[in-house]
PDB file of C-alpha atoms and ligand atoms in Angstrom:
ATOM      1  CA  MET Q  78      95.121  91.780 100.052  1.00 86.00           C
ATOM      2  CA  ARG Q  79      92.205  90.112 101.802  1.00 88.00           C
ATOM      3  CA  ILE Q  80      90.602  87.429  99.706  1.00 92.00           C
ATOM      4  CA  HIS Q  81      86.916  86.928 100.554  1.00 93.00           C
ATOM      5  CA  SER Q  82      86.040  84.860  97.530  1.00 94.00           C
ATOM      6  CA  ALA Q  83      87.863  83.215  94.676  1.00 96.00           C
ATOM      7  CA  GLU Q  84      86.016  81.156  92.121  1.00 95.00           C
ATOM      8  CA  PHE Q  85      86.691  79.585  88.757  1.00 96.00           C
ATOM      9  CA  LEU Q  86      84.601  81.391  86.173  1.00 96.00           C
ATOM     10  CA  LEU Q  87      85.287  79.824  82.775  1.00 95.00           C
ATOM     11  CA  SER Q  88      87.818  78.377  80.343  1.00 95.00           C
ATOM     12  CA  ALA Q  89      88.068  79.986  76.932  1.00 95.00           C
ATOM     13  CA  SER Q  90      89.428  78.411  73.744  1.00 91.00           C
ATOM     14  CA  THR Q  91      88.270  81.290  71.514  1.00 93.00           C
ATOM     15  CA  THR Q  92      88.093  85.047  72.056  1.00 95.00           C
ATOM     16  CA  ARG Q  93      84.300  84.876  71.887  1.00 96.00           C
ATOM     17  CA  GLN Q  94      84.212  82.874  75.071  1.00 97.00           C
ATOM     18  CA  PHE Q  95      85.980  85.571  77.087  1.00 97.00           C
ATOM     19  CA  PRO Q  96      83.771  87.108  79.781  1.00 98.00           C
ATOM     20  CA  ALA Q  97      82.462  90.635  79.203  1.00 97.00           C
ATOM     21  CA  GLU Q  98      85.047  93.338  79.865  1.00 97.00           C
ATOM     22  CA  THR Q  99      83.548  94.547  83.121  1.00 96.00           C
ATOM     23  CA  LEU Q 100      86.214  93.991  85.790  1.00 97.00           C
ATOM     24  CA  PRO Q 101      89.931  94.786  85.899  1.00 97.00           C
ATOM     25  CA  GLU Q 102      92.194  91.831  85.136  1.00 97.00           C
ATOM     26  CA  ILE Q 103      95.650  90.567  85.961  1.00 98.00           C
ATOM     27  CA  ALA Q 104      97.046  87.851  83.671  1.00 98.00           C
ATOM     28  CA  PHE Q 105      99.802  85.321  84.417  1.00 98.00           C
ATOM     29  CA  ALA Q 106     102.128  84.363  81.579  1.00 96.00           C
ATOM     30  CA  GLY Q 107     105.335  82.415  81.098  1.00 95.00           C
ATOM     31  CA  ARG Q 108     106.876  79.197  79.880  1.00 94.00           C
ATOM     32  CA  SER Q 109     105.140  75.930  80.536  1.00 90.00           C
ATOM     33  CA  ASN Q 110     105.771  74.539  84.022  1.00 92.00           C
ATOM     34  CA  VAL Q 111     107.302  77.729  85.498  1.00 95.00           C
ATOM     35  CA  GLY Q 112     104.554  77.846  88.111  1.00 94.00           C
ATOM     36  CA  LYS Q 113     101.907  80.250  86.791  1.00 94.00           C
ATOM     37  CA  SER Q 114      98.960  78.308  88.168  1.00 93.00           C
ATOM     38  CA  THR Q 115     100.805  77.658  91.425  1.00 94.00           C
ATOM     39  CA  LEU Q 116     101.531  81.369  91.869  1.00 95.00           C
ATOM     40  CA  ILE Q 117      97.835  82.170  91.449  1.00 96.00           C
ATOM     41  CA  ASN Q 118      96.951  79.636  94.159  1.00 95.00           C
ATOM     42  CA  SER Q 119      99.685  81.068  96.363  1.00 94.00           C
ATOM     43  CA  LEU Q 120      98.501  84.667  95.965  1.00 95.00           C
ATOM     44  CA  LEU Q 121      94.922  83.642  96.696  1.00 95.00           C
ATOM     45  CA  ASN Q 122      95.940  81.386  99.545  1.00 91.00           C
ATOM     46  CA  ARG Q 123      94.020  78.527  97.976  1.00 90.00           C
ATOM     47  CA  LYS Q 124      95.698  75.169  97.577  1.00 85.00           C
ATOM     48  CA  LYS Q 125      93.714  73.779  94.697  1.00 87.00           C
ATOM     49  CA  LEU Q 126      91.665  76.509  93.054  1.00 90.00           C
ATOM     50  CA  VAL Q 127      93.827  76.312  89.938  1.00 89.00           C
ATOM     51  CA  LYS Q 128      94.986  72.937  88.659  1.00 88.00           C
ATOM     52  CA  THR Q 129      98.742  72.517  88.621  1.00 85.00           C
ATOM     53  CA  SER Q 130     100.896  69.675  87.390  1.00 83.00           C
ATOM     54  CA  SER Q 131     104.486  68.532  87.277  1.00 84.00           C
ATOM     55  CA  THR Q 132     103.828  67.665  83.609  1.00 79.00           C
ATOM     56  CA  PRO Q 133     104.278  70.757  81.423  1.00 74.00           C
ATOM     57  CA  GLY Q 134     101.329  71.844  79.300  1.00 71.00           C
ATOM     58  CA  LYS Q 135      98.683  71.476  81.997  1.00 69.00           C
ATOM     59  CA  THR Q 136      96.922  74.772  81.309  1.00 72.00           C
ATOM     60  CA  GLN Q 137      95.694  74.578  77.722  1.00 77.00           C
ATOM     61  CA  LEU Q 138      92.942  77.180  77.728  1.00 89.00           C
ATOM     62  CA  ILE Q 139      92.660  80.699  79.060  1.00 94.00           C
ATOM     63  CA  ASN Q 140      91.150  80.300  82.511  1.00 95.00           C
ATOM     64  CA  PHE Q 141      89.341  83.159  84.231  1.00 97.00           C
ATOM     65  CA  PHE Q 142      88.962  83.350  88.005  1.00 97.00           C
ATOM     66  CA  LYS Q 143      86.760  85.897  89.756  1.00 97.00           C
ATOM     67  CA  ILE Q 144      88.222  87.304  92.952  1.00 97.00           C
ATOM     68  CA  ASN Q 145      86.255  89.198  95.637  1.00 95.00           C
ATOM     69  CA  ASP Q 146      83.634  89.951  92.918  1.00 95.00           C
ATOM     70  CA  GLN Q 147      86.074  92.756  92.165  1.00 96.00           C
ATOM     71  CA  PHE Q 148      88.656  91.582  89.634  1.00 97.00           C
ATOM     72  CA  TYR Q 149      89.731  88.646  87.482  1.00 98.00           C
ATOM     73  CA  PHE Q 150      92.898  86.609  87.579  1.00 98.00           C
ATOM     74  CA  VAL Q 151      93.649  85.062  84.195  1.00 97.00           C
ATOM     75  CA  ASP Q 152      95.790  81.943  83.866  1.00 96.00           C
ATOM     76  CA  LEU Q 153      97.340  81.706  80.407  1.00 93.00           C
ATOM     77  CA  PRO Q 154      98.629  78.539  78.734  1.00 88.00           C
ATOM     78  CA  GLY Q 155     102.413  78.308  78.893  1.00 88.00           C
ATOM     79  CA  TYR Q 156     104.705  78.508  75.883  1.00 85.00           C
ATOM     80  CA  GLY Q 157     107.925  76.760  74.935  1.00 82.00           C
ATOM     81  CA  TYR Q 158     106.781  73.206  75.570  1.00 76.00           C
ATOM     82  CA  ALA Q 159     108.255  71.064  72.824  1.00 69.00           C
ATOM     83  CA  LYS Q 160     105.831  68.164  73.025  1.00 75.00           C
ATOM     84  CA  VAL Q 161     102.805  70.176  71.975  1.00 77.00           C
ATOM     85  CA  PRO Q 162     101.981  69.637  68.267  1.00 82.00           C
ATOM     86  CA  GLU Q 163     102.710  72.659  66.087  1.00 84.00           C
ATOM     87  CA  SER Q 164      99.044  73.126  65.128  1.00 84.00           C
ATOM     88  CA  VAL Q 165      97.961  73.231  68.774  1.00 81.00           C
ATOM     89  CA  ARG Q 166     100.792  75.571  69.661  1.00 81.00           C
ATOM     90  CA  ARG Q 167      99.821  77.977  66.918  1.00 85.00           C
ATOM     91  CA  LYS Q 168      96.223  77.974  68.122  1.00 85.00           C
ATOM     92  CA  TRP Q 169      97.264  78.819  71.698  1.00 83.00           C
ATOM     93  CA  GLN Q 170      99.639  81.461  70.479  1.00 86.00           C
ATOM     94  CA  ASN Q 171      96.960  83.157  68.407  1.00 90.00           C
ATOM     95  CA  LEU Q 172      94.530  83.016  71.304  1.00 92.00           C
ATOM     96  CA  VAL Q 173      97.027  84.415  73.808  1.00 92.00           C
ATOM     97  CA  GLU Q 174      98.156  87.135  71.406  1.00 92.00           C
ATOM     98  CA  ALA Q 175      94.565  88.146  70.717  1.00 94.00           C
ATOM     99  CA  TYR Q 176      93.928  88.267  74.462  1.00 96.00           C
ATOM    100  CA  LEU Q 177      97.043  90.316  75.247  1.00 94.00           C
ATOM    101  CA  SER Q 178      96.581  92.779  72.421  1.00 94.00           C
ATOM    102  CA  GLU Q 179      92.830  93.335  72.513  1.00 95.00           C
ATOM    103  CA  ARG Q 180      91.612  92.897  76.047  1.00 97.00           C
ATOM    104  CA  LYS Q 181      90.484  96.308  77.270  1.00 96.00           C
ATOM    105  CA  THR Q 182      90.259  95.448  80.953  1.00 97.00           C
ATOM    106  CA  LEU Q 183      93.711  93.847  81.184  1.00 97.00           C
ATOM    107  CA  ARG Q 184      95.714  95.964  83.633  1.00 97.00           C
ATOM    108  CA  ASN Q 185      98.925  94.066  84.255  1.00 97.00           C
ATOM    109  CA  VAL Q 186     100.669  90.925  83.034  1.00 98.00           C
ATOM    110  CA  VAL Q 187     102.732  88.964  85.520  1.00 98.00           C
ATOM    111  CA  LEU Q 188     105.555  87.279  83.606  1.00 98.00           C
ATOM    112  CA  ILE Q 189     106.961  84.320  85.504  1.00 98.00           C
ATOM    113  CA  ILE Q 190     110.486  83.007  84.986  1.00 98.00           C
ATOM    114  CA  ASP Q 191     111.856  79.885  86.689  1.00 97.00           C
ATOM    115  CA  CYS Q 192     114.713  81.303  88.791  1.00 97.00           C
ATOM    116  CA  ARG Q 193     116.935  78.322  88.011  1.00 97.00           C
ATOM    117  CA  HIS Q 194     117.063  78.958  84.287  1.00 95.00           C
ATOM    118  CA  ASN Q 195     118.070  81.803  82.053  1.00 95.00           C
ATOM    119  CA  PRO Q 196     115.119  83.479  80.365  1.00 96.00           C
ATOM    120  CA  THR Q 197     114.539  82.298  76.805  1.00 94.00           C
ATOM    121  CA  LEU Q 198     114.110  84.202  73.583  1.00 93.00           C
ATOM    122  CA  GLN Q 199     110.379  83.625  73.929  1.00 92.00           C
ATOM    123  CA  ASP Q 200     110.365  85.319  77.343  1.00 95.00           C
ATOM    124  CA  ARG Q 201     112.121  88.339  75.869  1.00 95.00           C
ATOM    125  CA  GLN Q 202     109.777  88.308  72.875  1.00 93.00           C
ATOM    126  CA  LEU Q 203     106.761  88.321  75.145  1.00 94.00           C
ATOM    127  CA  LEU Q 204     108.183  91.351  76.954  1.00 95.00           C
ATOM    128  CA  ASP Q 205     108.779  93.099  73.615  1.00 95.00           C
ATOM    129  CA  TRP Q 206     105.223  92.345  72.735  1.00 91.00           C
ATOM    130  CA  LEU Q 207     103.879  93.709  76.005  1.00 95.00           C
ATOM    131  CA  GLU Q 208     105.943  96.849  75.542  1.00 95.00           C
ATOM    132  CA  TYR Q 209     104.650  97.248  72.019  1.00 93.00           C
ATOM    133  CA  TYR Q 210     101.055  97.046  73.239  1.00 92.00           C
ATOM    134  CA  GLN Q 211     101.936  99.248  76.217  1.00 93.00           C
ATOM    135  CA  ARG Q 212     100.944  96.613  78.718  1.00 96.00           C
ATOM    136  CA  PRO Q 213     102.388  97.107  82.198  1.00 96.00           C
ATOM    137  CA  SER Q 214     104.108  93.990  83.486  1.00 97.00           C
ATOM    138  CA  LEU Q 215     105.575  92.567  86.659  1.00 97.00           C
ATOM    139  CA  ILE Q 216     108.340  89.980  86.485  1.00 97.00           C
ATOM    140  CA  VAL Q 217     108.426  87.267  89.124  1.00 97.00           C
ATOM    141  CA  ALA Q 218     111.154  84.632  89.445  1.00 97.00           C
ATOM    142  CA  SER Q 219     109.509  81.453  90.746  1.00 96.00           C
ATOM    143  CA  LYS Q 220     110.796  78.430  92.700  1.00 96.00           C
ATOM    144  CA  ILE Q 221     113.507  80.234  94.680  1.00 96.00           C
ATOM    145  CA  ASP Q 222     113.259  77.443  97.274  1.00 95.00           C
ATOM    146  CA  LYS Q 223     115.085  75.294  94.722  1.00 96.00           C
ATOM    147  CA  LEU Q 224     118.232  77.437  94.995  1.00 96.00           C
ATOM    148  CA  LYS Q 225     120.796  77.735  97.739  1.00 95.00           C
ATOM    149  CA  ARG Q 226     120.576  81.044  99.583  1.00 90.00           C
ATOM    150  CA  GLY Q 227     123.757  82.426  98.091  1.00 92.00           C
ATOM    151  CA  GLN Q 228     122.635  81.637  94.576  1.00 96.00           C
ATOM    152  CA  ILE Q 229     119.284  83.448  94.640  1.00 96.00           C
ATOM    153  CA  GLN Q 230     120.540  87.033  94.187  1.00 96.00           C
ATOM    154  CA  LYS Q 231     122.996  85.903  91.521  1.00 97.00           C
ATOM    155  CA  ASN Q 232     120.233  84.288  89.489  1.00 98.00           C
ATOM    156  CA  LEU Q 233     117.897  87.272  89.901  1.00 97.00           C
ATOM    157  CA  GLN Q 234     120.676  89.494  88.550  1.00 97.00           C
ATOM    158  CA  LYS Q 235     121.224  87.088  85.681  1.00 97.00           C
ATOM    159  CA  ILE Q 236     117.540  87.235  84.758  1.00 97.00           C
ATOM    160  CA  LYS Q 237     117.702  91.035  84.878  1.00 97.00           C
ATOM    161  CA  HIS Q 238     120.686  90.952  82.556  1.00 96.00           C
ATOM    162  CA  TYR Q 239     119.192  88.487  80.070  1.00 95.00           C
ATOM    163  CA  LEU Q 240     115.902  90.367  79.860  1.00 96.00           C
ATOM    164  CA  SER Q 241     117.591  93.798  79.830  1.00 94.00           C
ATOM    165  CA  ILE Q 242     115.222  95.098  82.484  1.00 95.00           C
ATOM    166  CA  GLU Q 243     115.856  97.900  84.968  1.00 94.00           C
ATOM    167  CA  SER Q 244     115.599  96.003  88.238  1.00 95.00           C
ATOM    168  CA  PRO Q 245     115.859  92.337  89.158  1.00 96.00           C
ATOM    169  CA  PRO Q 246     112.600  90.327  89.283  1.00 97.00           C
ATOM    170  CA  LEU Q 247     110.812  89.617  92.554  1.00 96.00           C
ATOM    171  CA  GLY Q 248     111.831  86.172  93.740  1.00 95.00           C
ATOM    172  CA  HIS Q 249     109.009  83.952  94.965  1.00 95.00           C
ATOM    173  CA  SER Q 250     108.519  80.481  96.366  1.00 94.00           C
ATOM    174  CA  SER Q 251     105.070  78.985  96.599  1.00 91.00           C
ATOM    175  CA  MET Q 252     106.445  76.628  99.268  1.00 88.00           C
ATOM    176  CA  GLN Q 253     107.125  79.501 101.630  1.00 83.00           C
ATOM    177  CA  HIS Q 254     104.723  82.078 100.191  1.00 72.00           C
ATOM    178  CA  GLY Q 255     107.660  84.344 100.933  1.00 68.00           C
ATOM    179  CA  ARG Q 256     107.174  87.319  98.652  1.00 80.00           C
ATOM    180  CA  ARG Q 257     103.400  87.053  98.383  1.00 89.00           C
ATOM    181  CA  GLU Q 258     102.709  90.361 100.108  1.00 91.00           C
ATOM    182  CA  GLU Q 259     105.294  92.140  98.009  1.00 93.00           C
ATOM    183  CA  ILE Q 260     103.709  90.862  94.823  1.00 95.00           C
ATOM    184  CA  TRP Q 261     100.288  91.957  96.067  1.00 95.00           C
ATOM    185  CA  LYS Q 262     101.653  95.407  96.839  1.00 95.00           C
ATOM    186  CA  LYS Q 263     102.743  95.750  93.238  1.00 95.00           C
ATOM    187  CA  LEU Q 264      99.486  94.387  91.820  1.00 96.00           C
ATOM    188  CA  ALA Q 265      96.913  96.075  94.072  1.00 95.00           C
ATOM    189  CA  PRO Q 266      97.184  99.545  92.496  1.00 94.00           C
ATOM    190  CA  TRP Q 267      96.364  98.058  89.075  1.00 94.00           C
ATOM    191  CA  ILE Q 268      93.217  96.461  90.415  1.00 93.00           C
ATOM    192  CA  GLU Q 269      92.096  99.502  92.332  1.00 86.00           C
ATOM    193  CA  ALA Q 270      92.832 102.128  89.682  1.00 60.00           C
ATOM    194  CA  SER Q 271      89.809 102.877  87.555  1.00 56.00           C
ATOM    195  CA  GLU Q 272      89.975 103.474  83.825  1.00 47.00           C
TER     196      GLU Q 272
HETATM  197  P1  LIG O 600     101.516  75.030  82.593  1.00 61.24           P
HETATM  198  O1  LIG O 600     100.088  75.146  83.027  1.00 61.24           O
HETATM  199  O2  LIG O 600     101.871  73.676  82.077  1.00 61.24           O
HETATM  200  O3  LIG O 600     101.932  76.114  81.651  1.00 61.24           O
HETATM  201  O4  LIG O 600     102.439  75.169  83.898  1.00 61.24           O
HETATM  202  P2  LIG O 600     102.380  76.270  85.051  1.00 61.24           P
HETATM  203  O5  LIG O 600     103.302  77.367  84.717  1.00 61.24           O
HETATM  204  O6  LIG O 600     100.989  76.636  85.393  1.00 61.24           O
HETATM  205  O7  LIG O 600     103.062  75.476  86.269  1.00 61.24           O
HETATM  206  P3  LIG O 600     102.364  74.832  87.556  1.00 61.24           P
HETATM  207  O8  LIG O 600     101.843  75.900  88.425  1.00 61.24           O
HETATM  208  O9  LIG O 600     101.431  73.756  87.123  1.00 61.24           O
HETATM  209  O10 LIG O 600     103.642  74.223  88.290  1.00 61.24           O
HETATM  210  C1  LIG O 600     104.506  73.299  87.655  1.00 61.24           C
HETATM  211  C2  LIG O 600     105.239  72.481  88.696  1.00 61.24           C
HETATM  212  O11 LIG O 600     106.132  73.335  89.422  1.00 61.24           O
HETATM  213  C3  LIG O 600     104.328  71.849  89.744  1.00 61.24           C
HETATM  214  O12 LIG O 600     104.839  70.577  90.047  1.00 61.24           O
HETATM  215  C4  LIG O 600     104.454  72.787  90.936  1.00 61.24           C
HETATM  216  O13 LIG O 600     104.226  72.155  92.162  1.00 61.24           O
HETATM  217  C5  LIG O 600     105.900  73.241  90.826  1.00 61.24           C
HETATM  218  N1  LIG O 600     106.104  74.577  91.429  1.00 61.24           N
HETATM  219  C6  LIG O 600     105.488  75.731  91.117  1.00 61.24           C
HETATM  220  N2  LIG O 600     105.936  76.758  91.881  1.00 61.24           N
HETATM  221  C7  LIG O 600     106.870  76.239  92.707  1.00 61.24           C
HETATM  222  C8  LIG O 600     107.730  76.788  93.733  1.00 61.24           C
HETATM  223  O14 LIG O 600     107.727  77.989  94.050  1.00 61.24           O
HETATM  224  N3  LIG O 600     108.591  75.923  94.343  1.00 61.24           N
HETATM  225  C9  LIG O 600     108.653  74.601  94.009  1.00 61.24           C
HETATM  226  N4  LIG O 600     109.540  73.843  94.653  1.00 61.24           N
HETATM  227  N5  LIG O 600     107.861  74.044  93.069  1.00 61.24           N
HETATM  228  C10 LIG O 600     106.990  74.844  92.422  1.00 61.24           C
HETATM  229 MG1  LIG O 601      99.229  76.142  84.511  1.00 61.24          MG
END
C-alpha cells in the first residue's frame, strides 16, 4: 500500500463526535500496551503519527486518522488495564461497544495480541462480540522481536489454540516492520471493496 497522506482527524469521547460515515474504516483493538498505536504507525510508515507509550492506558479516546483521503484508521483504547478506575473503564467499554456494533463504515477490526502472552478471556470475548455483529477481523500477534526464533511459531500456535481460531495469527514486529506487507495484503481488499 502506498501512503500519500496520513493525518490525525479527531479524538472522540462520545459517539456524537465520530466523523460522518463516509469512508471505509479499519479499527485496531486489543489489550492495553499490546502495540495497537505502534502497529498503526508501522503500517503507515510514520514514526510518530500516533502517540505510543510504555505506560499502559495511553490511548483513552477513539482516535480517527485519515489515510490517502481514502479511508480511516481507528485507534481504540485498550482494555484489561487494572489501574483504570472502574467508572472510566465502563465509559470506554460503552464507547467502544457502541462503535463496534453501530458503525456502518467499519470494514475490519484488527485484534492485536502480544505474542509473549496467552490471550485473555477479554480477547476471546471481543472476538465473540465481533462474530456476533458479523464484523470481519484480522488477528495480529505483536512484538515477535521479543521472542527467540524457535519460540515464535510455538506461541502463534498457542494463541490459535487459546482463541479457537482456524489459523495462527500473523506475527509482527514494529522493530523490523517484518510482516507489514502481509498485513496490508489482508486489509487492502476491505478498504477497496465498496458497500
Ligand atoms: P494503549 O494505547 O495503552 O492501549 O497501548 P497500545 O496498544 O496502543 O500500545 P503502544 O503502541 O503504545 O505500545 C506499547 C509499548 O509497546 C510501547 O513501548 C511500544 O514501543 C512497545 N511496542 C509496540 N510494538 C512493539 C514491537 O513490535 N516490538 C517491541 N519490541 N516493542 C513494541
Ligand atoms: Mg495506544
